[in-house]
Structures are given as C-alpha cells and as structure tokens.
Amino acid sequence: MATANQPGTTYRATFERASDDPAAFWLEQAQTLDWHTAPTRGLDYDGAASWKWFPDGQLNITYQALDRWVQAGRGDQPALVWDSAMTDQQVTYTYAELLDKVARFAGALRANGVTRGDRVLIYMPMIPEALIAMLAVARIGAIHVVTFGGFAPREVATRLDDAQAKAVIAANGGIEPSRTIRYLPNVAEAIELAEHKPEVVLVKQRPEIDDTIADFDTTWLDFDEQLADNGPVEALPVAATDPLYLLHTSGTTSKPKAVIRDHGGYAVAAAWSVPNIYNVHPGEVMFVASDVGWVVGHTYIVYAPLVSGATTVVYEGKPVGTPDAGAFWRVASEHGAKMIFSAPTAYRAIRAADPTGEHWQRYDMSALETVFSAGERLDEDTYHWLEKVTGKPVVDHWWQTETGWPIVANLRGLDPMPLKPGSPSVPVPGYRVSVVNPLGEPVATGSEGNIVVELPLPPGAMVGLYGEPERFHSSYMAAFPGYYETGDTGYIDEDGYVFVLGRSDDVINVAGHRLSTGTLEAVIAEHPAVAETAVIGVADELKGQKPVAYVVLTADADLSAEQLAKELVAKVRHDFGPVAAFQNVDVVSALPKTRSGKILRRTMRSIVEGDEVATPATIDDPGVLDSFAQQATRWDS
Ligand code: COA
Ligand code: AMP
C-alpha cells in the first residue's frame, strides 16, 4: 500500500490529474505566468487532430522570460552566461541587460519592416546574439526559423523557401576546433539557390572572424549598429495560440517538416518542466550543452531557463578537445550549474578521452545535483560510467522536436523515483503514453511495439506542420486514430517504466542529430554514376549511428569505388552539411527490395551489423539478398 512518502505517490497523483482533466490541470499551471489577458479556458479540442491551448489567453513569451523578472527585482541576476572555449571568453548578461538588448534588437527588426507573423531565419553559432535574435523576433510577434550552423547552403535555402522568410539574421562565422566556418558565403549561396528572396540580412560580425559583409544583392546590415541605433520596443501581446517558431526536423521524405510551436502552451510547459523535471528554481543555473539549432537548445538553453527565472549557460565548445575532456565539468563548476544536460554521444566522447574520470576530480562539483541525457538512448555502459565518475544521479529522458519537452522522464523536482538503467523512466504528466501493435491494439506489458501518445498532446508540443496540414495528419495521426505516433518503438515494464528502443521509420540518429536517410539519398542519387542508392544507419561506438550509403552504379559509370566515395563524401558535405558525418560508401550490384519495390533497409542493416536475418516473406528476389550479404562491408563500430 502506497503512503504519501513513498516515491511515485505524488507523481502518480499529478499524472492522474493531468490525464483526467487536462484542460483544468494546465489552466491551473498557467496561473504561474503573467498573462496580458489571462485565459479562461484551458483547451479547445475537436476530438481529432486539432487542439488549441489557452485559446482566449494573450501574452508574449519574451515578457515571461525577461520583463517580469526585471519587474520582480531580478534585474541584476545573471540571465545568460556565455562561456566560449573557442575564444577563451566569458560574458555575463543580467536580466536587465538582456532585456535591453532584446528590446533594442526588436526595435531594429521593426525598423526594418519585420512585423507580427513574418518569418525570420536565424543562422548563427553559439553566441549570445543568437539568443538575442530569437527573443527579439518573438518580442514583436514574428516567427523565428533557426537553422543549425552545420547545415549547408542548400538546406538553408530549403528552409528559406519553406518559411518564405522576410529577413535573415546570421553571424559572419562559427569556430570549430578544426577550422573557422565562414557563414556569409553560405548565406549568400543559400539566397541565390532559394526561390524566395529575403528583404534584409542582419549580420553579427564577430571580431575573431575576419570576414566582412559580402557584396551581394540583398541588403546587408550590421547587427551591432542596428542594436545601437534603435530604441527598445515593448513585448507585443499576441494570442497564446500564435506561432512562436518553426523548427525543421527530418521526416521520412527528403523535405524536412516545419514543426510549429505556439507562445502560450510553450511558455506554460517551459515554466512547469524546469522545477518539476530538472528541479531548478529562480536564481539557479542550468548548463545545457547542445546548440540553439536543435529543439533541446530552443527549449532548455533559451526559453525554459529564462521563463523560469534561472540562469542559462551558453557554451561554445566541444565536450573534448577544447581543450580537454574536462570542458563540461569546468563550465558546470565555474558557473555553479545545478544541472548539466547533453547527449550520450558527448558523454561517450568524454569517456573515450578520460576513461577514469580524472578531469572530474579537478573541479568543485558540489553545486551540481543531476546529470541529464537525451537525444538518443543512453546505453547502459555509458550510464554506469557516468554514475561512477560523477557520483550524481544520471537521468535519461526521452523527447522529440515535435514534443518540444520531455515525454518520459524521472521528475527530479516533483517526485524523484528509482532510476532504471536503459529506461528514461515514466510518462511526464500530460503525456498519456502507450505501446500498440501495427493494428493499434495495446500490447502486453513488456512487449515491444509502437510508442504512441493519446491526443491531444499537452501544451508546448507542436500544434501543426507549417503549410502542411495534410502532412501533419498523415505523418502523425493517421496510423493510430486518436493517438500521436512518435515513430519510436519500445515497451513499458510492470512498473510503468518506458524503454525506448529505436525508430520504426527511416530516420537515423548521428551524434544526437536526427537525419533523414531520404534527404541523404536524394543528394547521393544526383551523382551521375549512381543508378540507385539506399542509406542506412549503422551502429557506431561514438556517434550512436553513422550513415552508410549502398550504391548501385549506372551501366556506363567509369570511376573507381574509391573515387566515387571521395566525390560522394564531398557532395554530401557541400549539399547537406558536415553535420551528417558521412564517410562510408559501399558499391553493390543490387539493393534487396520487396515485390512492391520498397528497399528492405532494416534487413540490410541487420546484415551489415552481423545479426541473424530471416528472408522477409515480401522479398522480390532472394538472390539479391544473398549477393548483398556477400558484397556489403561489415562496418566496425
Ligand atoms: N557549424 C558548422 N559545422 C559544424 C557545427 C556547427 N554548428 N557543428 C558541427 N559541425 C561540423 C564539425 O566541425 C564536423 O566537421 P568536420 O567533419 O569537418 O570535422 C562535423 O560537423 C561533424 O560534427 P560533430 O557531430 O560535432 O562531430 P565531431 O566529431 O566534431 O564531435 C562529438 C563529436 C561527440 C564531440 C559531437 O558530436 C557532440 O558534441 N555531440 C553532441 C550533440 C548534441 O549536443 N546534440 C544535441 C541533442 S541534445
Ligand atoms: P529530435 O527530434 O532530433 O530531438 O530526435 C528525436 C528522436 O531522438 C526520438 O524520436 C528518438 O528516436 C531519439 N531520442 C531522443 N531522446 C532519446 C532517449 N532519451 N532515448 C532514446 N531515444 C531518444
């Protein structure tokens, strides 16, 4: 019999309240914010695939993130600490300073014709100006579209066209350990490639990077001059349901999906999750080692810490090599972080460089309470290593670009429960998670199936795909009516713990970055020597998975396999971006397919990873499978 003190009791009661009456539960949580017009209704839901959180509320998320903390007397508290291992600098912005910069840059955007509802593409590295740009766009009710710096011009162009962006905000460059990335030629090329041309480009010229504004057709303005020359503007109250940002993510086709996030639901989810999941409270410090280009960065580097009155650490550097494998521990220690959060691949990189955790011993880590992980499954080896080296609770949690915040977690602030290696723990209140078979029927406890979430999704999760309502429905709601299909498979054990095993679609996860094999295939298939190709994700010890391309040559192809690999690697870097970490090409005589012509990627993966493979019943030609098995390289992980 559970008592009030047993772990899980508070969690279960909260989970049930959020499940039984989501509208009432979230309306109650919304009271913690300072609304311009407080909502009277929690939720409008049509019973199918459309829902609106706080439909009659009005606010601006940047008012929640900045103004209200200054008004509450936190103006002198650090809001943002920038720690650049790449340039050896640390800069702190208090809430008052950050508000001033954001309000002025919002003024600059407005002076340049950007208004409510306009889309603004942001292409910047991990510098404070990236956050200032995002918050300034949101402050005037415009919509930001952040594009990760590791994407090539063609991917930037796709997003420019998709969002029909009115303006671009960029930096002149980013600094990677191996080289300086000049962003301006990429922006110029992207604008040339895009059909839709932005009206203006605002450029943060980093003094460390010797690259000035390019001579180009579009109007280019200097970020700092614009900031200095324009007066501050107030946060524009918008409908809680107004879009705050679009964030593109990989789907199964080559065209990325633009997830839409709103102002109101996102602000409420952000404000709820920081104390309840991360156990962080106003005045405490969060160190989330990701990038503003990803969802983790949007939510837990930018919006959630600030909406919660915490301090966010913005780190420009790597887990290893900048200068050593103690970089994360140094940053956490120097800034007094209460939590650290990164991807398993980063922790594996630290482990490979410092297996005994010597660097951890060099720092005072007493302020750090918890080590969080997400982005891919936290393998048990890495979990145990982290636990041993840090002596802190190591908390895996599972989520997606689509959901914007964790679906499954161990709620460290609400009711910490026992941790089980291999599981991100239990469904977060608001997410009614189940596991179903292909017919949509619940599977038995402990049996693997598709992980689904009952609709409607909670506040903070996506509310649509930009310009593609049909795709929103067909991608996520059509397979299991009444449920959101996560695309992940897994099982739930007898204690209600969820285990996430992998994707059921053609999405792969390379170093915590979600990539579409379809996009890579489209780039590779353009090479004149390639008749056909399939890209699959193969296990990799450091990055989790690495993309490998299996290529069938055209009859008249006249180049060696080595030359082809060299050209394809260069092409993927140029057309998609270095972030794909694409290095492996294998030439085969044919690709195994079903009778309806679908490439058997899962079977191919099993073969190259050396698993037992039964010939699929749907196979077109078993001989092709045999020859593939003989020809394909077994990649070392
Ligand atoms: N701008 C431009 N290029 C970038 C970039 C950026 N913001 N980020 C990465 N790249 C480039 C890198 O320079 C590298 O190029 P190279 O092939 O010329 O060396 C390539 O993209 C691959 O980068 P990365 O995946 O970072 O690999 P790495 O070998 O340099 O580092 C890790 C390996 C594990 C240290 C790194 O992947 C890492 O820190 N991952 C954490 C991922 C993460 O935070 N994910 C977010 C989810 S929580
Ligand atoms: P992204 O949308 O880029 O955040 O990627 C989301 C995908 O990453 C999920 O659908 C999972 O496949 C994977 N993922 C993220 N976090 C975890 C985790 N904690 N455990 C297992 N897989 C994860």
Coordinates of C-alpha atoms and ligand atoms in Angstrom, one line a residue, residues 124-125 148-151 174 176-179 181 183 289-291 294 296 317-320 328 341-343 345-346 349 374-375 510-513 542-543 573 577-581 583, ligand 1:
M124 CA 24.2 31.6 -36.0
P125 CA 26.7 29.7 -33.8
F148 CA 21.8 24.8 -37.3
G149 CA 25.2 26.1 -38.4
G150 CA 26.3 22.6 -39.6
F151 CA 23.8 22.6 -42.4
G174 CA 31.4 29.9 -36.3
E176 CA 35.0 24.7 -34.8
P177 CA 38.2 23.1 -33.4
S178 CA 39.4 22.1 -36.8
R179 CA 38.5 25.3 -38.7
I181 CA 33.3 28.2 -40.6
Y183 CA 28.8 31.7 -42.7
A289 CA 25.4 21.6 -23.7
S290 CA 23.6 21.4 -27.0
D291 CA 23.0 24.0 -29.8
W294 CA 18.1 21.9 -32.1
V296 CA 17.0 21.0 -26.8
G317 CA 32.9 24.5 -27.5
K318 CA 33.0 20.7 -27.6
P319 CA 33.0 18.1 -24.9
V320 CA 36.5 17.1 -25.7
F328 CA 31.9 20.3 -19.4
F341 CA 22.3 18.1 -19.8
S342 CA 23.9 16.8 -23.0
A343 CA 23.6 13.9 -25.5
T345 CA 27.5 10.8 -27.8
A346 CA 29.1 13.7 -25.9
A349 CA 33.4 11.2 -26.2
A374 CA 18.7 12.9 -24.1
G375 CA 18.9 12.9 -27.9
V510 CA 24.0 10.5 -35.7
A511 CA 25.7 12.1 -32.7
G512 CA 22.3 13.1 -31.3
H513 CA 21.4 14.7 -34.6
L542 CA 30.9 7.2 -30.5
K543 CA 28.1 8.7 -32.5
R573 CA 29.3 17.9 -47.1
G577 CA 26.4 19.8 -44.5
P578 CA 29.3 18.3 -42.4
V579 CA 26.9 17.5 -39.6
A580 CA 25.9 14.3 -41.4
A581 CA 29.4 13.0 -40.6
Q583 CA 32.1 8.9 -44.7
Ligands
COA1 N1 28.6 24.7 -37.5 C1 29.3 24.2 -38.5 N2 29.8 23.0 -38.6 C2 29.5 22.2 -37.5 C3 28.8 22.6 -36.5 C4 28.3 24.0 -36.5 N3 27.5 24.4 -35.5 N4 28.6 21.6 -35.6 C5 29.3 20.6 -36.1 N5 29.9 20.9 -37.3 C6 30.8 20.1 -38.1 C7 32.0 19.7 -37.4 O1 33.0 20.7 -37.5 C8 32.4 18.4 -38.1 O2 33.0 18.8 -39.3 P1 34.3 18.0 -39.8 O3 33.8 16.8 -40.4 O4 34.9 19.0 -40.8 O5 35.2 17.8 -38.6 C9 31.0 17.8 -38.5 O6 30.1 18.9 -38.5 C10 30.5 16.8 -37.5 O7 30.4 17.4 -36.3 P2 30.1 16.7 -34.9 O8 28.9 15.8 -35.0 O9 30.1 17.7 -33.8 O10 31.3 15.6 -34.7 P3 32.7 15.8 -34.1 O11 33.5 14.6 -34.5 O12 33.3 17.2 -34.4 O13 32.4 15.8 -32.5 C11 31.1 15.0 -30.6 C12 31.8 14.6 -31.9 C13 30.5 13.8 -29.9 C14 32.0 15.7 -29.7 C15 29.9 15.9 -31.0 O14 29.1 15.2 -32.0 C16 29.0 16.4 -29.9 O15 29.3 17.1 -29.1 N6 27.8 16.0 -30.0 C17 26.7 16.4 -29.1 C18 25.5 16.6 -29.9 C19 24.4 17.3 -29.3 O16 24.6 18.2 -28.4 N7 23.2 17.1 -29.7 C20 22.0 17.8 -29.4 C21 21.0 16.9 -28.8 S1 20.9 17.0 -27.1

